[in-house]
Short mmCIF file of C-alpha atoms (C1' of nucleotides) in Angstrom, two decimals:
data_model
loop_
_atom_site.label_atom_id
_atom_site.label_comp_id
_atom_site.label_asym_id
_atom_site.label_seq_id
_atom_site.Cartn_x
_atom_site.Cartn_y
_atom_site.Cartn_z
CA MET A 1 -15.44 -8.92 34.17
CA ALA A 2 -16.92 -11.68 32.01
CA ALA A 3 -15.99 -11.50 28.32
CA HIS A 4 -19.69 -11.23 27.18
CA THR A 5 -20.27 -8.26 29.40
CA LEU A 6 -17.58 -6.55 27.42
CA LEU A 7 -19.13 -7.85 24.27
CA ASP A 8 -22.02 -5.35 24.96
CA THR A 9 -19.70 -2.56 23.86
CA PHE A 10 -19.68 -4.22 20.41
CA LEU A 11 -23.32 -4.79 20.56
CA SER A 12 -24.07 -1.26 21.45
CA LYS A 13 -22.01 -0.17 18.37
CA LEU A 14 -24.24 -2.32 16.29
CA ARG A 15 -27.37 -0.95 17.87
CA MET A 16 -26.32 2.57 17.13
CA ARG A 17 -26.62 1.67 13.37
CA ASP A 18 -29.62 -0.53 13.43
CA ASP A 19 -31.92 -2.69 15.66
CA VAL A 20 -30.44 -5.95 16.79
CA SER A 21 -32.99 -8.55 17.95
CA ASP A 22 -32.29 -10.58 21.10
CA ALA A 23 -32.12 -13.76 18.97
CA GLU A 24 -29.42 -12.07 16.82
CA ALA A 25 -27.60 -10.83 19.90
CA ARG A 26 -27.57 -14.46 21.35
CA ALA A 27 -26.53 -15.97 18.10
CA LEU A 28 -23.65 -13.50 18.09
CA PHE A 29 -22.67 -14.29 21.71
CA ASP A 30 -22.79 -18.02 21.06
CA CYS A 31 -20.37 -17.47 18.09
CA ALA A 32 -17.56 -16.43 20.38
CA SER A 33 -15.12 -19.00 21.73
CA ASP A 34 -12.22 -18.32 24.18
CA ASP A 35 -10.49 -15.02 24.86
CA ALA A 36 -6.76 -14.18 24.83
CA GLU A 37 -4.53 -11.50 26.27
CA TYR A 38 -1.60 -9.85 24.71
CA PRO A 39 1.23 -7.51 26.14
CA ALA A 40 1.86 -4.11 24.73
CA GLY A 41 3.80 -4.32 21.66
CA ALA A 42 2.92 -7.72 20.65
CA ASP A 43 1.40 -8.74 17.41
CA LEU A 44 -2.04 -10.20 17.34
CA VAL A 45 -1.84 -11.18 13.63
CA ARG A 46 1.06 -10.87 11.25
CA GLU A 47 1.19 -10.15 7.59
CA GLY A 48 0.93 -13.38 5.56
CA ASP A 49 -0.93 -15.21 8.38
CA ARG A 50 -4.07 -17.17 7.56
CA PRO A 51 -6.12 -16.77 10.79
CA HIS A 52 -8.90 -19.15 11.41
CA VAL A 53 -10.46 -16.86 13.89
CA SER A 54 -11.40 -13.13 13.93
CA MET A 55 -10.66 -11.13 17.16
CA LEU A 56 -12.93 -8.57 18.76
CA LEU A 57 -11.01 -6.14 20.98
CA LEU A 58 -12.46 -6.22 24.44
CA ASP A 59 -9.91 -4.06 26.20
CA GLY A 60 -6.88 -2.02 25.04
CA PHE A 61 -5.91 -0.42 21.60
CA THR A 62 -4.43 -1.86 18.59
CA THR A 63 -3.24 -0.75 15.15
CA ARG A 64 -3.14 -2.20 11.69
CA TYR A 65 0.19 -1.56 10.07
CA ARG A 66 2.53 -2.55 7.46
CA ASP A 67 6.38 -2.43 7.75
CA SER A 68 8.48 -1.41 4.65
CA PRO A 69 11.82 -3.02 3.99
CA ASP A 70 13.46 0.24 4.78
CA GLY A 71 12.35 -0.08 8.37
CA SER A 72 9.61 2.47 8.33
CA ARG A 73 6.20 1.60 9.56
CA GLN A 74 2.82 2.80 8.31
CA ILE A 75 -0.23 2.47 10.62
CA THR A 76 -3.37 2.31 8.53
CA ALA A 77 -5.95 2.12 11.32
CA ILE A 78 -6.34 2.39 15.12
CA HIS A 79 -8.81 0.21 16.95
CA VAL A 80 -10.52 0.73 20.16
CA PRO A 81 -12.37 -1.40 22.62
CA GLY A 82 -15.42 -2.96 20.94
CA ASP A 83 -13.88 -2.98 17.41
CA PHE A 84 -13.36 -6.11 15.37
CA VAL A 85 -9.63 -5.94 14.61
CA ASP A 86 -9.62 -8.45 11.88
CA LEU A 87 -13.11 -9.41 10.81
CA HIS A 88 -11.99 -9.01 7.21
CA SER A 89 -9.69 -12.04 7.60
CA LEU A 90 -12.94 -14.16 7.47
CA LEU A 91 -13.06 -13.62 3.73
CA ILE A 92 -9.75 -11.96 2.86
CA LYS A 93 -8.00 -15.25 4.11
CA GLU A 94 -4.32 -14.13 3.89
CA MET A 95 -3.58 -11.11 5.92
CA ASP A 96 -2.08 -8.19 3.87
CA HIS A 97 -0.91 -6.33 7.12
CA SER A 98 -0.25 -6.89 10.67
CA VAL A 99 -2.18 -6.09 13.75
CA GLY A 100 -0.18 -4.87 16.98
CA ALA A 101 -1.15 -4.11 20.44
CA LEU A 102 -0.62 -0.45 21.52
CA SER A 103 -1.24 -1.46 25.08
CA ARG A 104 -2.08 -4.57 27.03
CA CYS A 105 -5.08 -5.82 25.57
CA ARG A 106 -7.73 -8.61 25.61
CA VAL A 107 -9.51 -10.06 22.63
CA LEU A 108 -12.41 -12.53 22.03
CA HIS A 109 -12.08 -15.15 19.49
CA PHE A 110 -14.71 -15.78 16.80
CA PRO A 111 -13.88 -18.92 14.81
CA HIS A 112 -14.39 -18.44 11.08
CA PRO A 113 -16.47 -21.55 10.54
CA ARG A 114 -18.95 -20.24 13.08
CA LEU A 115 -19.08 -16.83 11.57
CA VAL A 116 -19.77 -18.34 8.26
CA ALA A 117 -22.52 -20.42 9.92
CA LEU A 118 -23.82 -17.16 11.40
CA THR A 119 -23.89 -15.32 8.05
CA GLU A 120 -25.98 -18.25 6.71
CA ALA A 121 -28.43 -18.35 9.54
CA HIS A 122 -28.69 -14.59 10.14
CA PRO A 123 -28.31 -12.73 6.95
CA HIS A 124 -29.37 -9.37 8.57
CA LEU A 125 -26.65 -9.76 11.28
CA ALA A 126 -24.33 -10.63 8.46
CA ARG A 127 -25.07 -7.28 6.84
CA LEU A 128 -24.34 -5.52 10.11
CA LEU A 129 -20.99 -7.14 10.27
CA TRP A 130 -20.33 -6.25 6.67
CA LEU A 131 -21.41 -2.77 7.57
CA MET A 132 -18.81 -2.65 10.31
CA THR A 133 -16.06 -3.47 7.75
CA LEU A 134 -17.60 -0.73 5.41
CA ILE A 135 -17.26 1.87 8.14
CA ASP A 136 -13.57 0.79 8.58
CA SER A 137 -13.19 1.41 4.79
CA SER A 138 -14.89 4.87 5.27
CA ILE A 139 -12.46 5.76 7.89
CA HIS A 140 -9.58 4.67 5.57
CA ARG A 141 -10.98 7.05 2.98
CA GLU A 142 -11.12 9.86 5.43
CA TRP A 143 -7.56 9.25 6.44
CA LEU A 144 -6.62 9.56 2.70
CA VAL A 145 -8.41 12.85 2.51
CA ALA A 146 -6.60 14.08 5.67
CA ALA A 147 -3.25 12.76 4.57
CA SER A 148 -2.86 15.68 2.03
CA ARG A 149 -3.60 18.42 4.56
CA PRO A 150 -1.03 20.16 6.76
CA ALA A 151 0.11 18.39 9.83
CA PRO A 152 -1.92 20.38 12.45
CA GLU A 153 -5.14 19.61 10.66
CA GLN A 154 -4.21 15.95 10.45
CA VAL A 155 -3.39 15.65 14.17
CA ALA A 156 -6.45 17.60 15.15
CA HIS A 157 -8.66 15.38 12.91
CA LEU A 158 -7.35 12.09 14.43
CA VAL A 159 -7.98 13.45 17.91
CA CYS A 160 -11.55 14.35 16.78
CA GLU A 161 -12.11 10.92 15.35
CA LEU A 162 -10.78 9.05 18.39
CA PHE A 163 -12.81 11.24 20.67
CA THR A 164 -15.97 10.54 18.83
CA ARG A 165 -15.30 6.84 18.44
CA LEU A 166 -14.47 6.50 22.09
CA ASN A 167 -17.37 8.51 23.29
CA VAL A 168 -19.48 5.71 22.11
CA THR A 169 -17.79 3.21 24.38
CA GLY A 170 -18.11 5.31 27.51
CA ILE A 171 -14.25 5.53 27.87
CA VAL A 172 -14.35 9.24 27.68
CA ARG A 173 -15.24 11.28 30.72
CA GLU A 174 -15.10 15.06 31.03
CA HIS A 175 -13.57 15.43 27.63
CA LYS A 176 -10.58 13.52 28.76
CA PHE A 177 -9.46 9.98 27.68
CA HIS A 178 -6.45 7.75 27.85
CA LEU A 179 -4.65 6.95 24.58
CA PRO A 180 -1.65 4.72 24.61
CA VAL A 181 0.02 6.16 21.55
CA THR A 182 3.63 7.60 21.60
CA GLN A 183 4.43 10.57 19.28
CA THR A 184 6.54 8.12 17.16
CA GLU A 185 3.45 6.05 16.67
CA LEU A 186 1.37 9.10 15.93
CA GLY A 187 3.77 10.00 13.25
CA GLU A 188 3.61 6.42 11.85
CA ALA A 189 -0.24 6.81 11.48
CA LEU A 190 0.01 10.14 9.97
CA GLY A 191 2.97 9.85 7.74
CA LEU A 192 5.06 12.35 9.76
CA SER A 193 8.26 12.32 11.49
CA ALA A 194 8.25 12.10 15.21
CA VAL A 195 10.01 15.42 15.47
CA HIS A 196 7.47 17.17 13.47
CA VAL A 197 4.65 15.54 15.45
CA ASN A 198 6.22 16.89 18.52
CA ARG A 199 6.33 20.37 17.28
CA THR A 200 2.76 20.16 15.82
CA LEU A 201 1.39 19.10 19.17
CA GLN A 202 3.09 22.02 20.79
CA GLN A 203 1.37 24.33 18.38
CA LEU A 204 -2.03 22.85 18.98
CA ARG A 205 -1.48 23.13 22.68
CA ALA A 206 -0.48 26.68 22.29
CA GLU A 207 -3.70 27.31 20.37
CA GLY A 208 -5.63 25.99 23.44
CA LEU A 209 -7.40 23.24 21.59
CA PHE A 210 -6.32 20.26 23.62
CA THR A 211 -3.43 18.78 25.63
CA TRP A 212 -1.75 15.42 25.18
CA GLN A 213 0.60 14.49 27.95
CA ALA A 214 1.46 11.25 29.45
CA GLN A 215 -0.90 9.52 27.12
CA GLU A 216 -3.87 11.51 28.50
CA ILE A 217 -5.72 13.66 26.06
CA HIS A 218 -7.84 16.51 27.44
CA ILE A 219 -10.00 18.40 24.90
CA LEU A 220 -10.16 22.02 26.03
CA ASP A 221 -12.18 23.44 23.13
CA TRP A 222 -14.20 20.89 21.26
CA ASP A 223 -15.80 23.33 18.78
CA GLY A 224 -12.48 24.95 18.06
CA LEU A 225 -10.91 21.61 17.53
CA ARG A 226 -13.60 20.43 15.11
CA ARG A 227 -13.19 23.70 13.11
CA ARG A 228 -9.46 23.27 13.04
CA ALA A 229 -9.71 19.74 11.66
CA SER A 230 -12.72 20.39 9.38
CA PHE A 231 -14.02 17.38 11.30
CA ASP A 232 -17.50 16.09 10.12
CA GLU A 233 -18.39 13.00 11.78
CA ARG A 234 -20.76 11.78 9.14
CA TYR A 235 -18.26 9.42 7.76
CA LEU A 236 -18.57 7.27 10.94
CA HIS A 237 -22.18 6.64 10.09
CA LEU A 238 -23.53 6.85 13.77
CA VAL A 239 -27.07 6.70 12.54
CA LYS A 240 -29.54 4.21 13.23
CA GLU A 241 -31.70 2.89 10.33
CA PRO A 242 -32.74 -0.32 8.62
CA ARG A 243 -29.79 -2.00 6.91
CA MET B 1 -23.23 -5.45 -26.55
CA ALA B 2 -25.82 -6.66 -24.14
CA ALA B 3 -25.35 -5.57 -20.60
CA HIS B 4 -25.12 -8.97 -19.10
CA THR B 5 -22.34 -9.90 -21.57
CA LEU B 6 -20.31 -7.08 -19.85
CA LEU B 7 -21.54 -8.41 -16.56
CA ASP B 8 -19.17 -11.28 -17.25
CA THR B 9 -16.19 -9.11 -16.46
CA PHE B 10 -17.55 -8.74 -13.01
CA LEU B 11 -18.33 -12.53 -12.78
CA SER B 12 -14.81 -13.30 -13.92
CA LYS B 13 -13.48 -11.05 -11.21
CA LEU B 14 -15.47 -13.01 -8.62
CA ARG B 15 -14.42 -16.24 -10.05
CA MET B 16 -10.76 -15.30 -9.80
CA ARG B 17 -11.42 -15.33 -5.97
CA ASP B 18 -13.82 -18.32 -5.48
CA ASP B 19 -16.10 -20.68 -7.39
CA VAL B 20 -19.47 -19.33 -8.35
CA SER B 21 -22.02 -21.69 -9.22
CA ASP B 22 -24.32 -21.24 -12.25
CA ALA B 23 -27.26 -20.82 -10.08
CA GLU B 24 -25.43 -18.03 -8.20
CA ALA B 25 -24.43 -16.38 -11.41
CA ARG B 26 -28.02 -16.52 -12.59
CA ALA B 27 -29.27 -14.97 -9.40
CA LEU B 28 -26.75 -12.17 -9.74
CA PHE B 29 -27.79 -11.54 -13.36
CA ASP B 30 -31.44 -11.47 -12.40
CA CYS B 31 -30.65 -8.88 -9.81
CA ALA B 32 -29.70 -6.27 -12.23
CA SER B 33 -32.36 -3.88 -13.59
CA ASP B 34 -31.64 -1.24 -16.12
CA ASP B 35 -28.49 0.40 -17.27
CA ALA B 36 -27.51 4.12 -17.66
CA GLU B 37 -24.80 6.13 -19.32
CA TYR B 38 -22.96 9.25 -18.16
CA PRO B 39 -20.74 11.72 -19.97
CA ALA B 40 -17.21 12.33 -18.85
CA GLY B 41 -17.13 14.75 -15.84
CA ALA B 42 -20.63 13.82 -14.64
CA ASP B 43 -21.39 12.64 -11.16
CA LEU B 44 -23.02 9.17 -10.87
CA VAL B 45 -23.74 9.76 -7.06
CA ARG B 46 -23.06 12.64 -4.87
CA GLU B 47 -22.09 13.06 -1.24
CA GLY B 48 -25.14 13.09 0.85
CA ASP B 49 -27.23 11.10 -1.49
CA ARG B 50 -29.24 8.07 -0.45
CA PRO B 51 -29.16 5.89 -3.43
CA HIS B 52 -31.60 3.06 -3.86
CA VAL B 53 -29.48 1.25 -6.37
CA SER B 54 -25.87 0.13 -6.65
CA MET B 55 -24.08 0.57 -9.82
CA LEU B 56 -21.67 -1.81 -11.64
CA LEU B 57 -19.37 -0.19 -13.99
CA LEU B 58 -19.72 -1.79 -17.43
CA ASP B 59 -17.59 0.62 -19.36
CA GLY B 60 -15.43 3.54 -18.64
CA PHE B 61 -13.59 4.79 -15.46
CA THR B 62 -14.74 6.52 -12.42
CA THR B 63 -13.39 7.94 -9.24
CA ARG B 64 -14.64 8.37 -5.75
CA TYR B 65 -13.74 11.76 -4.42
CA ARG B 66 -14.39 14.23 -1.65
CA ASP B 67 -14.16 18.13 -2.33
CA SER B 68 -12.94 20.38 0.38
CA PRO B 69 -14.46 23.79 1.12
CA ASP B 70 -11.17 25.28 -0.04
CA GLY B 71 -11.85 23.91 -3.69
CA SER B 72 -9.38 21.04 -3.50
CA ARG B 73 -10.36 17.68 -4.37
CA GLN B 74 -9.12 14.39 -2.96
CA ILE B 75 -9.76 11.31 -5.15
CA THR B 76 -9.78 8.10 -2.88
CA ALA B 77 -10.34 5.52 -5.37
CA ILE B 78 -10.30 4.69 -9.11
CA HIS B 79 -12.74 2.16 -10.58
CA VAL B 80 -12.28 0.24 -13.74
CA PRO B 81 -14.82 -1.75 -15.84
CA GLY B 82 -16.25 -4.56 -13.91
CA ASP B 83 -16.04 -2.87 -10.58
CA PHE B 84 -19.03 -2.07 -8.33
CA VAL B 85 -18.62 1.60 -7.85
CA ASP B 86 -20.97 1.96 -4.77
CA LEU B 87 -21.83 -1.36 -3.57
CA HIS B 88 -21.26 0.03 -0.03
CA SER B 89 -24.28 2.33 -0.43
CA LEU B 90 -26.31 -0.81 0.11
CA LEU B 91 -25.47 -0.79 3.76
CA ILE B 92 -23.93 2.75 4.22
CA LYS B 93 -27.10 4.34 3.06
CA GLU B 94 -25.92 8.02 3.09
CA MET B 95 -22.96 8.58 0.71
CA ASP B 96 -20.01 10.16 2.45
CA HIS B 97 -18.29 10.90 -0.99
CA SER B 98 -19.13 11.37 -4.48
CA VAL B 99 -18.58 9.16 -7.48
CA GLY B 100 -17.55 10.93 -10.74
CA ALA B 101 -17.05 9.75 -14.27
CA LEU B 102 -13.52 10.11 -15.64
CA SER B 103 -14.71 9.12 -19.17
CA ARG B 104 -18.01 8.41 -20.83
CA CYS B 105 -19.33 5.41 -18.92
CA ARG B 106 -22.03 2.91 -18.73
CA VAL B 107 -23.26 1.31 -15.57
CA LEU B 108 -25.74 -1.41 -14.64
CA HIS B 109 -28.19 -0.77 -11.78
CA PHE B 110 -28.72 -3.18 -8.89
CA PRO B 111 -31.85 -2.17 -6.78
CA HIS B 112 -30.93 -2.39 -3.15
CA PRO B 113 -34.06 -4.53 -2.18
CA ARG B 114 -33.07 -7.14 -4.69
CA LEU B 115 -29.53 -7.15 -3.32
CA VAL B 116 -30.75 -7.51 0.18
CA ALA B 117 -32.93 -10.52 -1.05
CA LEU B 118 -29.86 -11.88 -2.81
CA THR B 119 -28.00 -11.78 0.44
CA GLU B 120 -30.76 -13.72 2.12
CA ALA B 121 -31.15 -16.35 -0.59
CA HIS B 122 -27.44 -16.76 -1.44
CA PRO B 123 -25.20 -16.30 1.62
CA HIS B 124 -22.12 -17.46 -0.24
CA LEU B 125 -22.64 -14.90 -2.96
CA ALA B 126 -23.24 -12.29 -0.31
CA ARG B 127 -19.86 -13.09 1.19
CA LEU B 128 -18.32 -12.70 -2.32
CA LEU B 129 -19.92 -9.09 -2.64
CA TRP B 130 -18.58 -8.49 0.90
CA LEU B 131 -15.21 -9.72 -0.19
CA MET B 132 -15.16 -7.15 -3.02
CA THR B 133 -15.72 -4.42 -0.76
CA LEU B 134 -12.99 -5.79 1.53
CA ILE B 135 -10.60 -5.60 -1.43
CA ASP B 136 -11.61 -1.92 -2.00
CA SER B 137 -10.73 -1.45 1.71
CA SER B 138 -7.38 -3.13 1.21
CA ILE B 139 -6.64 -0.82 -1.69
CA HIS B 140 -7.31 2.03 0.47
CA ARG B 141 -4.80 0.79 2.95
CA GLU B 142 -2.24 0.39 0.27
CA TRP B 143 -2.97 3.97 -0.84
CA LEU B 144 -2.44 4.98 2.63
CA VAL B 145 0.90 3.19 2.83
CA ALA B 146 1.95 4.78 -0.41
CA ALA B 147 0.98 8.20 0.56
CA SER B 148 3.85 8.79 2.75
CA ARG B 149 6.40 7.80 0.18
CA PRO B 150 8.15 9.99 -2.39
CA ALA B 151 6.19 11.10 -5.51
CA PRO B 152 7.98 8.86 -8.00
CA GLU B 153 7.20 5.73 -5.97
CA GLN B 154 3.58 6.83 -5.63
CA VAL B 155 3.03 7.29 -9.31
CA ALA B 156 4.79 4.06 -10.13
CA HIS B 157 2.79 2.20 -7.66
CA LEU B 158 -0.48 3.55 -8.93
CA VAL B 159 0.51 2.52 -12.45
CA CYS B 160 1.38 -0.88 -11.26
CA GLU B 161 -1.90 -1.36 -9.58
CA LEU B 162 -4.01 -0.20 -12.42
CA PHE B 163 -2.09 -2.41 -14.83
CA THR B 164 -2.64 -5.39 -12.65
CA ARG B 165 -6.25 -4.67 -12.09
CA LEU B 166 -6.94 -3.86 -15.79
CA ASN B 167 -4.97 -7.06 -16.85
CA VAL B 168 -7.91 -9.13 -15.36
CA THR B 169 -10.41 -7.35 -17.53
CA GLY B 170 -8.62 -7.97 -20.80
CA ILE B 171 -8.33 -4.26 -21.44
CA VAL B 172 -4.50 -4.37 -21.50
CA ARG B 173 -2.74 -5.59 -24.65
CA GLU B 174 1.00 -5.49 -25.27
CA HIS B 175 1.56 -3.70 -22.02
CA LYS B 176 -0.36 -0.72 -23.23
CA PHE B 177 -3.70 0.60 -21.96
CA HIS B 178 -5.85 3.54 -22.09
CA LEU B 179 -6.43 5.66 -19.01
CA PRO B 180 -8.56 8.69 -19.13
CA VAL B 181 -6.82 10.43 -16.14
CA THR B 182 -5.39 14.02 -16.54
CA GLN B 183 -2.20 15.06 -14.63
CA THR B 184 -4.46 17.21 -12.56
CA GLU B 185 -6.59 14.17 -11.53
CA LEU B 186 -3.60 12.06 -10.93
CA GLY B 187 -2.51 14.78 -8.48
CA GLU B 188 -5.84 14.68 -6.81
CA ALA B 189 -5.58 11.03 -6.27
CA LEU B 190 -2.04 11.09 -4.84
CA GLY B 191 -2.22 14.40 -2.95
CA LEU B 192 0.27 16.07 -5.25
CA SER B 193 0.18 19.23 -7.20
CA ALA B 194 -0.30 19.01 -11.00
CA VAL B 195 2.99 20.60 -11.42
CA HIS B 196 4.85 18.13 -9.45
CA VAL B 197 3.04 15.28 -11.15
CA ASN B 198 4.17 16.59 -14.40
CA ARG B 199 7.84 16.71 -13.34
CA THR B 200 7.53 13.28 -11.71
CA LEU B 201 6.16 11.64 -14.83
CA GLN B 202 9.11 13.12 -16.83
CA GLN B 203 11.56 11.69 -14.34
CA LEU B 204 10.01 8.18 -14.55
CA ARG B 205 9.79 8.49 -18.35
CA ALA B 206 13.60 9.32 -18.35
CA GLU B 207 14.19 6.27 -16.25
CA GLY B 208 12.71 4.24 -18.91
CA LEU B 209 9.99 2.60 -16.98
CA PHE B 210 6.87 3.66 -18.87
CA THR B 211 5.37 6.53 -20.94
CA TRP B 212 2.07 8.22 -20.27
CA GLN B 213 1.12 10.35 -23.24
CA ALA B 214 -2.32 11.32 -24.60
CA GLN B 215 -3.86 9.11 -21.86
CA GLU B 216 -2.24 6.16 -23.17
CA ILE B 217 0.14 4.26 -20.76
CA HIS B 218 2.85 2.06 -22.18
CA ILE B 219 4.83 -0.07 -19.69
CA LEU B 220 8.39 -0.56 -20.90
CA ASP B 221 9.95 -2.24 -17.97
CA TRP B 222 7.51 -3.99 -15.92
CA ASP B 223 10.04 -5.56 -13.46
CA GLY B 224 11.90 -2.19 -13.14
CA LEU B 225 8.54 -0.42 -12.50
CA ARG B 226 7.54 -3.08 -9.89
CA ARG B 227 10.96 -2.57 -8.07
CA ARG B 228 10.65 1.21 -8.29
CA ALA B 229 7.16 1.09 -6.67
CA SER B 230 7.91 -1.66 -4.25
CA PHE B 231 4.76 -3.14 -5.78
CA ASP B 232 3.45 -6.38 -4.35
CA GLU B 233 0.11 -7.42 -5.76
CA ARG B 234 -0.97 -9.53 -2.69
CA TYR B 235 -3.13 -6.79 -1.47
CA LEU B 236 -5.35 -7.35 -4.56
CA HIS B 237 -6.18 -10.81 -3.39
CA LEU B 238 -6.17 -12.43 -6.85
CA VAL B 239 -6.29 -15.97 -5.31
CA LYS B 240 -9.01 -18.43 -5.77
CA GLU B 241 -10.06 -20.23 -2.60
CA PRO B 242 -13.23 -21.11 -0.60
CA ARG B 243 -14.62 -17.98 1.08
"C1'" DC C 1 22.95 3.35 38.23
"C1'" DG C 2 23.17 2.54 33.69
"C1'" DA C 3 19.91 1.04 29.67
"C1'" DA C 4 16.12 2.05 27.13
"C1'" DC C 5 12.51 4.71 25.67
"C1'" DC C 6 10.20 8.93 25.08
"C1'" DA C 7 9.82 14.03 24.62
"C1'" DT C 8 12.07 18.20 23.19
"C1'" DT C 9 15.13 21.38 20.81
"C1'" DG C 10 18.27 23.38 17.37
"C1'" DA C 11 20.36 23.40 12.71
"C1'" DT C 12 20.24 22.09 8.04
"C1'" DT C 13 18.44 20.25 3.82
"C1'" DC C 14 15.14 19.05 0.48
"C1'" DG C 15 10.74 17.76 -1.63
"C1'" DC C 16 6.99 19.74 -3.06
"C1'" DG C 17 3.61 23.62 -3.28
"C1'" DT C 18 2.51 28.04 -5.31
"C1'" DC C 19 2.62 31.53 -8.64
"C1'" DA C 20 3.10 32.77 -13.26
"C1'" DA C 21 3.72 32.29 -17.98
"C1'" DA C 22 4.27 29.84 -22.22
"C1'" DC C 23 3.05 26.24 -25.22
"C1'" DC C 24 0.29 22.78 -27.44
"C1'" DC C 25 -3.73 20.98 -29.05
"C1'" DG C 26 -8.61 20.08 -30.99
"C1'" DG C 27 -12.83 22.67 -31.44
"C1'" DT C 28 -15.42 26.72 -32.88
"C1'" DG C 29 -17.02 30.39 -35.37
"C1'" DG C 30 -16.56 34.51 -38.19
"C1'" DC D 1 -8.91 29.40 -43.50
"C1'" DC D 2 -7.47 31.79 -39.78
"C1'" DA D 3 -8.35 34.01 -35.16
"C1'" DC D 4 -9.70 32.45 -31.06
"C1'" DC D 5 -10.56 29.82 -27.08
"C1'" DG D 6 -10.14 26.44 -23.33
"C1'" DG D 7 -8.27 22.53 -21.25
"C1'" DG D 8 -4.19 20.08 -20.64
"C1'" DT D 9 0.85 20.07 -20.39
"C1'" DT D 10 5.32 22.09 -19.59
"C1'" DT D 11 8.85 25.33 -17.69
"C1'" DG D 12 11.09 28.54 -14.46
"C1'" DA D 13 11.52 30.92 -10.00
"C1'" DC D 14 10.64 31.10 -5.32
"C1'" DG D 15 9.27 30.01 -0.55
"C1'" DC D 16 7.52 26.87 2.95
"C1'" DG D 17 6.55 22.52 5.40
"C1'" DA D 18 8.40 18.76 6.85
"C1'" DA D 19 12.38 15.31 6.87
"C1'" DT D 20 16.88 14.47 8.69
"C1'" DC D 21 20.64 14.82 11.72
"C1'" DA D 22 22.22 15.41 16.12
"C1'" DA D 23 22.11 16.33 20.77
"C1'" DT D 24 19.96 17.10 25.39
"C1'" DG D 25 16.67 16.15 29.36
"C1'" DG D 26 13.17 13.26 31.75
"C1'" DT D 27 11.37 8.62 33.20
"C1'" DT D 28 10.96 4.21 34.14
"C1'" DC D 29 12.99 -0.06 35.00
"C1'" DG D 30 15.83 -4.01 35.63
#
DNA sequence: CGAACCATTGATTCGCGTCAAACCCGGTGG
DNA sequence: CCACCGGGTTTGACGCGAATCAATGGTTCG
């Protein structure tokens, strides 16, 4: 599949938030250069790097994370196909965290000079890219809110979020989707130990809300899960309006 | 003091990250409309609002927060003089959290239509505004990392962050600064109970790192505090370079 | 067929929440 | 001037959620 076919996923995410003219879409496509592939476990960017391209995730899953000197890792974000994984490096310049591949994944490069030129030529499109980073920020806030709630709520909330975000990409079918995240990694994202994650998953399974086996999530009771997680998708801003 | 004198604080924050031409500074100044004042405890914006202006904090302290149905409150950010408290509402449109005043505070209004025009006329300035929201995002990530560490580290880290951010504004003198935050609010920011915050503060005081009495923070041992908090200010991106 | 990784389970410990009460303070009003 | 009050701080007792330590299966893979 050609890279710019997959770019459509990103475009559709933009178009869920505002109209994007054909000219803008073309300018965006023209902005991409080559693509690259990484095996599971590889780092796409590392803390301290000064990338000269931003990467759009075409296929696979990635995390943003920070390692502590004591060996623990905190995952601060999970990215799904169609997300920009490090658009912020365009302006932040020096990475303050790393981006790692959860699965084999493919990315499309957007050289920074071209992106800068894009913001000059297409201010509206620039605002939409800005918006996408603002939504990332909103997700961070939501994780902060969730962080001080009991483990079952946290896990349920993350499942709700990923389900909702993946629904947009067409990856979900029949309330089932693949998520290449181990229980250890889930713990790193939520600030829980792998042991406790395991017990929490068992509990939620027993409640009949969803199953999570062999990296395959099956949501059995969406409304119940939403309630369990106090999930309110407004923070994802899946609303189309002039920006 | 005239409002645009205080706007200089914001300008100096921008200029710590990149050059800002006089023309750009003037365009920014012209973008402001009127100012407003709020008493401590008031909300500047509420979840669900659709503001038509963004507010620059001239004086005082504010929080971003979300209230849960069970009555608990989670503070996701603290803003200090010279910060934009809701620049993101420019593109996010519908607020997904509230902004409350920790102290009496004064803000300067920036009507959204003018800001949009600004992004069209001054792409570089637009990128700098974007950058400021990216730094907010970076702070969120740092809080996420800190959230899964023991209480004393968390508190120490927040003190380090605020000290560093306030240093830029000239509010700090002799390693002392005023911070209108109660122990309850500190708990709401860190996801700790007020009781535990109290005991944690006592412990840190006993360690001789800093004192926090009557909303006055006095840092006694900056290097020790940094070490205790594993504080690395790189995430605040206080570096000047072309953006 | 071991090595490595992941999921699972049990036992124990500990950080932190919760509940409850006392204390300290500046502000208010009789 | 003192009784009163409310918000914030402080202390103590108690219990729970989650970390830690340690060990056992299950799988995949070289």
